[in-house]
Amino acid sequence: MSKKNFENYDELPGGSIGKLVRADYLSLGRYLNPDQIARRVYEILSQLLGSDTAFVLVRWDGKRITPLVIKAHPLTDSVSLLDIVKTLQNQKTPLLLTDSHEVAEFSSLPLGYHLAYYPLTDAIDLRSALCIVSPHTIFSPALLEDLEALVVALKNALENAAEHGKVLREYSLLQMAKKTWEQVWGEIEEQQKAIERLLARNQALLDIGLAINSSLDLKDVLTTIVTEAVKLLQVSRGAIALWDEGRHDIKVMAEYLHDGISMNTPSFLEFNLNQAETMALPAENRLVELNFPNSLTEQDTEKLRRFLAESWDLRTGKVGSILISPLRWQSQTIGVIILNDQTSGRDFNKEDQDVLALIANQAAVAIENARLFDTIRDERNRTQLILNSIADAVFTTDLKQRIVTLNPGAEQISGLTTEDLIERYYWEALGMQDSKGHTLPLEASPCLQAIQNATSTEPRIFSINHPDGKRRMISLVAAPLIESGRVTGVVGVFRDVTREQEVSRLKDEFVSLVSHELRTPMASVLGFSELMLTRQVSQEKSRLYVETIHKEAQRLSNLISDFLDIQRMEAGRQVYNFSEVSLSFLVRPVLDLFNNERERIKVEFPDDLTMIRADPDRIVQTLTNLIGNAIKYSPNGGDIILRAHLNENQMVEASVQDNGLGIPKEAQSQLFNKFFRVDNSDRREIGGTGLGLAISREIIEAHGGKIWVDSALGKGSIFHFTLPAVLVNPPEPNQTITTSYSVEAIENTILIVEDNNSLAQLISTYLEEDGYSCRIVNSAEQALRLVDLLIPVAMVLDITLAGRMDGWDLLIKLKENPHLTDVPVIICTVLDTKFMGAHIGAAEFLPKPVELRRLEELINRLTALAPQRNILVIDDDASLRRMLKESLSELDFVVATAASGDQGLKLATQNPPDLIVLDLMMPKMDGFQVLSRLRADHITINIPVIVVSAKELSNDEHVFIHKGLARFLTKGEQTPQRIREAVRESLEAKKLTTTR
């Protein structure tokens, strides 16, 4: 056959030639490089086949065929060994062709060509083959045996080389993997160390954050910030400086020195920051250039340089490393953190800067939180102080209407403690009932209505329980607490209106009573007069009718007189005509008035009863009221006994005793209030207006005495009153004095008119240390009654007083009395006032022509506290009025003008200005008269006045203009010590004036 397949040729025995060359074949196994094997195969084949045979040793990886060695020159150009190999690449067994034309694929080979093909290795990823083509040589059996032996050796050598290459590649990969792993492991270790450092710093930053935010006290926060920053970055020292809004300056607030660091120079905190504005460091002491944050001004950085140089002694050569980070909040720099490390070779790196920046960010938030907390705390304290100072009760509830907070006013009005009220339903805790005494239903709760309607309720009247067993009337209003558009609770405000409700009730009863008391006599007057007009009556009946009309008219007149008397007395307009008189003498007309009951009335006065100083008519009125009541309220009869004696206080004490109904103990404290009547059916049948005892009290107290009652229900009553006795130096008879009478000054006695008893006692203590004797009263009415008995050397006066009259009213009344004109008065009040002068009622004087600059200075000083600065110009000169109005208007004053004194007074009382510019020389009413009228009016007494005139003033006129009614102490001066000094100064000034 011309085509021969060889299988298992690696086991065939070799021929004689093969035996000779087989050692060379086996030497192929020594080579592990395919290229070396290929070169050796070339030598062997060239020797074995001769020069006229072509061969090629190839390998391919499944994609591309690569010749390891090739000898092709015996072949023509039309024959390609590589194409032949490509054709046979899928041949799995050796192939021998002696006639190429037998196979269609090789028909392109010239006739006579012989071909031997040996597949060598058949790995998936690497194949190899040997192809021999000879145009002339015929493959002999011996040659084929040698080729077969060579192929076996070559196959083994190539497989070994491939395995060796594979091992080398794997080893290379392992080496590369080892190198890569070592590199990765090194990087992992570095990253691990970096992570550990980062975790440590993050933990430290977290600890710093927790420490910073553990307190809202600004000082503690700042100290923690700088301390933790120094410890975390392990530096020598640190400080924190903040921008001071109040001083518009940067101020060091805290610093910290690491353990072991000593500092001989003064502390950072001891420096005055403002010194750095004008003082510069000498050149040799200047700090090396530092990179301060750009957000700081040049002035601020210069100050910080100075501090670093002088406080930390960081001059040239001693600086070490310095790290500065700004504290920023909402794009604003609020301060800086400064760190300094004296360790040799220490340089702050980017990580240090980043860490300090993180600390600075946390610090800025903590600082602003602390500042916000301070602001909120101050606002809360201010709000709490306001709530605590409010007399009304204020409380808040949750949506279930349980009390959450309350102010002291709520405790005071309810009589309950916070523990009694907190977390309880407010209506239940207070025991609320409506005005009719019914228990408050839930749907009627004002707080519930405020929650449901999200609006404030109208004030409503309720009654509440009180620990004293009496119910109180309150007026309550509720308003919703709204946050983010929803109701979160309720605030309730109530005040005690028990007295107002009682007054309202008494007024209603009084209106009803007066209506009844007026209509009853009026009905009799109208009825009997109509009978006389419309009918013919006998003379006897006519007289009876007229007597009835007269009696009822007299009754009507008395009722009206009582009402007018009480109003006049309370307004301080009652005129008293004092004289020395015997009480026995005054009883006589009263007994005549009650002639029908004369047998019941017993008078038990001693024969030597001391004379009294009194207004006879008013004492008769008092006796009439008391005896009339004794008769009315003793329906079962019994004696009415009048007694009198001189008591231990050298006052004549009189009493009226009856055996009538008596007065309940709970009603006795209100018995002398106007309109008050004991709520009892027996007494309602008796009738009366409830004014008699109130009038009697006003009369007795106006005389400097007092009135009181001792009574037991069902056993009768004894009404006592005292009147001043005449002991020595009796005055001329029938002397008439309005509101006061002649008395003599009592040396070293100071009258304190103050409704705050604690403050009055404190002032008294200070004044008594100077040897003065102090008398204390809490109302203007009491003061007026007391100055009728004694003239003090000085007075300390509050404006807000108990009673109807205030301090201004009293001041005007005092200065109407010639005996009191020179008594120094020191006004001490917390009442807001526009007054800026040292003395109330005093005036400043400017000569004409007016110097506008001086006028402006005076106006600005005297109206500094006035919000609008309204000026009233009173002058009869039209051109001067126009000039002053235009000039002052340009200075932003609101100017009104008046052409006469009358017109000016009218404008001043209708719309009080903040200051008056007054001319002296005016027709009809001159400036002196206007000034007197201003000083005598409650509305205008404290209006500052600037007098302008071309008149040459006399000494007396100067004194009149500059003399004030009282010394005024501003709010900042109202201490007991300052009041004592003012009393001393006023008395010294009075002595100097008297000497001159």
Coordinates of N, CA, C and O in Angstrom, one line a residue, residues 294-374:
N294 N -8.7 83.2 57.7 CA -8.9 84.4 56.9 C -10.2 85.1 57.4 O -10.3 86.3 57.1
S295 N -11.0 84.4 58.1 CA -12.3 85.1 58.6 C -12.0 86.0 59.7 O -12.9 86.8 60.1
L296 N -10.8 86.0 60.3 CA -10.5 86.9 61.4 C -10.0 88.2 60.9 O -9.3 88.2 59.9
T297 N -10.3 89.3 61.5 CA -9.8 90.6 61.1 C -8.4 90.8 61.4 O -7.8 90.0 62.3
E298 N -7.7 91.7 60.8 CA -6.3 92.0 61.1 C -6.1 92.4 62.5 O -5.2 92.0 63.2
Q299 N -7.1 93.1 63.1 CA -7.0 93.6 64.4 C -7.1 92.4 65.4 O -6.4 92.3 66.4
D300 N -8.0 91.4 65.1 CA -8.1 90.2 65.9 C -6.9 89.4 65.9 O -6.4 88.9 66.9
T301 N -6.3 89.2 64.7 CA -5.1 88.3 64.6 C -3.9 89.0 65.3 O -3.1 88.3 65.9
E302 N -3.9 90.3 65.3 CA -2.8 91.0 66.0 C -2.9 90.8 67.5 O -2.0 90.6 68.3
K303 N -4.2 90.8 68.0 CA -4.4 90.5 69.4 C -4.0 89.1 69.8 O -3.3 88.9 70.8
L304 N -4.4 88.1 69.0 CA -4.0 86.8 69.3 C -2.5 86.6 69.2 O -1.9 85.8 70.0
R305 N -1.8 87.2 68.3 CA -0.4 87.2 68.3 C 0.2 87.7 69.6 O 1.2 87.1 70.1
R306 N -0.3 88.8 70.0 CA 0.2 89.3 71.3 C 0.0 88.4 72.5 O 0.9 88.2 73.3
F307 N -1.2 87.8 72.5 CA -1.4 86.8 73.6 C -0.5 85.7 73.5 O 0.1 85.2 74.6
L308 N -0.3 85.1 72.3 CA 0.6 84.0 72.2 C 2.1 84.4 72.6 O 2.8 83.6 73.2
A309 N 2.4 85.6 72.3 CA 3.8 86.0 72.6 C 4.0 86.3 74.1 O 4.9 85.8 74.7
E310 N 3.0 86.9 74.7 CA 3.2 87.3 76.1 C 2.6 86.3 77.1 O 3.3 86.1 78.1
S311 N 1.5 85.7 76.8 CA 1.0 84.7 77.7 C 1.7 83.4 77.7 O 2.0 82.8 78.7
W312 N 1.9 82.9 76.5 CA 2.6 81.6 76.3 C 4.1 81.7 76.0 O 4.8 80.8 75.8
D313 N 4.6 83.0 76.0 CA 6.0 83.3 75.8 C 6.5 82.7 74.5 O 7.5 82.1 74.4
L314 N 5.6 82.8 73.4 CA 6.0 82.2 72.1 C 6.6 83.2 71.2 O 6.1 83.5 70.2
R315 N 7.7 83.7 71.6 CA 8.4 84.7 70.8 C 9.3 83.9 69.8 O 9.4 82.7 69.9
T316 N 10.1 84.6 69.0 CA 10.9 83.9 68.0 C 11.9 83.0 68.7 O 12.5 83.3 69.6
G317 N 11.9 81.7 68.1 CA 12.8 80.7 68.7 C 12.1 79.8 69.8 O 12.6 78.8 70.1
K318 N 10.9 80.3 70.2 CA 10.2 79.5 71.3 C 8.8 79.1 70.8 O 8.0 78.7 71.6
V319 N 8.6 79.1 69.5 CA 7.2 79.0 69.1 C 6.8 77.5 69.1 O 5.7 77.2 69.6
G320 N 7.7 76.6 68.7 CA 7.2 75.2 68.5 C 6.3 75.1 67.4 O 6.4 75.9 66.4
S321 N 5.3 74.2 67.5 CA 4.3 74.1 66.4 C 3.0 74.7 66.9 O 2.6 74.4 68.0
I322 N 2.3 75.4 66.0 CA 1.1 76.1 66.4 C 0.0 75.7 65.3 O 0.3 75.7 64.1
L323 N -1.1 75.3 65.8 CA -2.3 74.9 64.9 C -3.5 75.7 65.3 O -3.8 75.8 66.5
I324 N -4.1 76.4 64.4 CA -5.2 77.3 64.7 C -6.4 76.9 63.7 O -6.2 76.7 62.5
S325 N -7.5 76.7 64.3 CA -8.7 76.4 63.5 C -9.9 77.3 63.9 O -10.1 77.6 65.1
P326 N -10.6 77.8 62.9 CA -11.7 78.7 63.3 C -12.9 77.9 63.7 O -13.1 76.8 63.4
L327 N -13.7 78.6 64.6 CA -15.0 78.1 65.0 C -16.1 78.8 64.2 O -16.2 80.0 64.3
R328 N -16.8 78.1 63.3 CA -17.7 78.7 62.4 C -19.1 78.2 62.7 O -19.3 77.0 62.9
W329 N -20.1 79.1 62.6 CA -21.5 78.8 62.8 C -22.3 79.6 61.8 O -22.3 80.8 61.8
Q330 N -23.0 78.9 60.9 CA -23.8 79.5 59.9 C -23.0 80.6 59.1 O -23.4 81.8 59.1
S331 N -21.9 80.2 58.6 CA -21.0 81.1 57.8 C -20.4 82.2 58.5 O -19.8 83.1 57.9
Q332 N -20.5 82.2 59.8 CA -19.9 83.3 60.6 C -18.8 82.7 61.5 O -19.0 81.6 62.1
T333 N -17.7 83.4 61.7 CA -16.7 83.0 62.6 C -17.0 83.5 64.0 O -17.1 84.7 64.2
I334 N -17.1 82.5 64.9 CA -17.5 82.9 66.3 C -16.3 82.8 67.2 O -16.4 83.1 68.4
G335 N -15.2 82.3 66.7 CA -14.0 82.2 67.5 C -12.9 81.3 66.9 O -13.0 80.9 65.7
V336 N -11.9 81.0 67.7 CA -10.8 80.1 67.2 C -10.4 79.2 68.3 O -10.5 79.5 69.5
I337 N -9.8 78.0 67.9 CA -9.1 77.1 68.8 C -7.6 77.2 68.4 O -7.3 77.1 67.3
I338 N -6.8 77.4 69.4 CA -5.3 77.5 69.2 C -4.6 76.4 70.0 O -4.9 76.3 71.2
L339 N -3.8 75.6 69.3 CA -3.0 74.6 70.0 C -1.5 74.9 69.7 O -1.1 75.3 68.7
N340 N -0.7 74.6 70.8 CA 0.7 74.8 70.7 C 1.4 73.5 71.3 O 1.1 73.1 72.3
D341 N 2.4 73.0 70.5 CA 3.2 71.9 71.0 C 4.7 72.3 71.0 O 5.2 72.8 70.0
Q342 N 5.3 72.1 72.1 CA 6.7 72.4 72.3 C 7.7 71.2 72.1 O 8.9 71.3 72.2
T343 N 7.1 70.1 71.7 CA 7.9 68.9 71.4 C 8.8 69.1 70.2 O 8.4 69.6 69.2
S344 N 10.1 68.8 70.4 CA 11.1 69.1 69.3 C 10.7 68.2 68.1 O 10.5 67.0 68.2
G345 N 10.7 68.8 66.9 CA 10.5 68.1 65.7 C 9.0 67.8 65.4 O 8.7 67.2 64.4
R346 N 8.1 68.3 66.2 CA 6.7 68.0 66.0 C 6.2 69.0 65.0 O 6.3 70.2 65.1
D347 N 5.6 68.5 63.9 CA 4.9 69.3 62.9 C 3.5 68.8 62.7 O 3.3 67.6 62.6
F348 N 2.6 69.7 62.7 CA 1.2 69.3 62.5 C 1.0 68.9 61.1 O 1.4 69.7 60.2
N349 N 0.4 67.8 60.9 CA 0.1 67.3 59.5 C -1.3 67.6 59.1 O -2.1 68.1 59.9
K350 N -1.6 67.1 57.9 CA -3.0 67.3 57.4 C -4.0 66.6 58.2 O -5.1 67.1 58.5
E351 N -3.7 65.4 58.8 CA -4.6 64.7 59.6 C -4.9 65.5 60.9 O -6.0 65.5 61.3
D352 N -3.8 66.1 61.5 CA -4.0 66.9 62.7 C -5.0 68.0 62.4 O -5.8 68.4 63.2
Q353 N -4.8 68.7 61.3 CA -5.6 69.8 60.9 C -7.1 69.3 60.7 O -8.0 70.0 61.2
D354 N -7.2 68.2 60.1 CA -8.6 67.7 59.9 C -9.3 67.3 61.2 O -10.5 67.6 61.4
V355 N -8.5 66.7 62.1 CA -9.1 66.4 63.4 C -9.5 67.6 64.2 O -10.6 67.7 64.7
L356 N -8.6 68.6 64.2 CA -8.9 69.9 64.9 C -10.1 70.5 64.2 O -11.0 71.1 64.9
A357 N -10.2 70.4 62.9 CA -11.4 71.0 62.2 C -12.7 70.3 62.6 O -13.7 71.0 62.8
L358 N -12.6 69.0 62.8 CA -13.8 68.2 63.3 C -14.1 68.7 64.7 O -15.3 68.9 65.0
I359 N -13.1 68.8 65.5 CA -13.4 69.3 66.9 C -14.0 70.6 66.9 O -14.9 71.0 67.6
A360 N -13.5 71.5 66.0 CA -14.0 72.9 65.9 C -15.4 72.9 65.5 O -16.2 73.7 65.9
N361 N -15.8 72.0 64.5 CA -17.2 71.9 64.1 C -18.1 71.5 65.2 O -19.2 72.1 65.4
Q362 N -17.7 70.4 65.9 CA -18.5 70.0 67.1 C -18.5 71.1 68.1 O -19.6 71.4 68.7
A363 N -17.4 71.8 68.3 CA -17.3 72.8 69.4 C -18.3 74.0 69.0 O -18.9 74.5 69.9
A364 N -18.3 74.4 67.7 CA -19.2 75.5 67.3 C -20.6 75.2 67.6 O -21.4 76.0 68.1
V365 N -21.0 73.9 67.3 CA -22.4 73.5 67.6 C -22.7 73.5 69.1 O -23.7 74.0 69.5
A366 N -21.7 73.0 69.8 CA -21.9 72.9 71.3 C -22.0 74.3 71.9 O -22.8 74.6 72.8
I367 N -21.1 75.2 71.4 CA -21.1 76.6 71.9 C -22.4 77.3 71.6 O -23.0 77.9 72.5
E368 N -22.9 77.1 70.4 CA -24.2 77.8 70.1 C -25.3 77.2 70.8 O -26.2 77.8 71.2
N369 N -25.2 75.8 71.1 CA -26.3 75.2 71.9 C -26.2 75.7 73.3 O -27.3 76.0 73.9
A370 N -25.0 75.9 73.8 CA -24.9 76.4 75.2 C -25.4 77.9 75.3 O -26.1 78.3 76.2
R371 N -25.0 78.7 74.2 CA -25.5 80.0 74.2 C -27.0 80.1 74.0 O -27.7 80.9 74.7
L372 N -27.5 79.2 73.2 CA -29.0 79.1 73.0 C -29.7 78.7 74.3 O -30.7 79.3 74.7
F373 N -29.0 77.7 75.0 CA -29.6 77.3 76.3 C -29.6 78.5 77.3 O -30.5 78.6 78.1
D374 N -28.4 79.2 77.3 CA -28.4 80.4 78.2 C -29.5 81.4 77.9 O -30.1 81.9 78.8

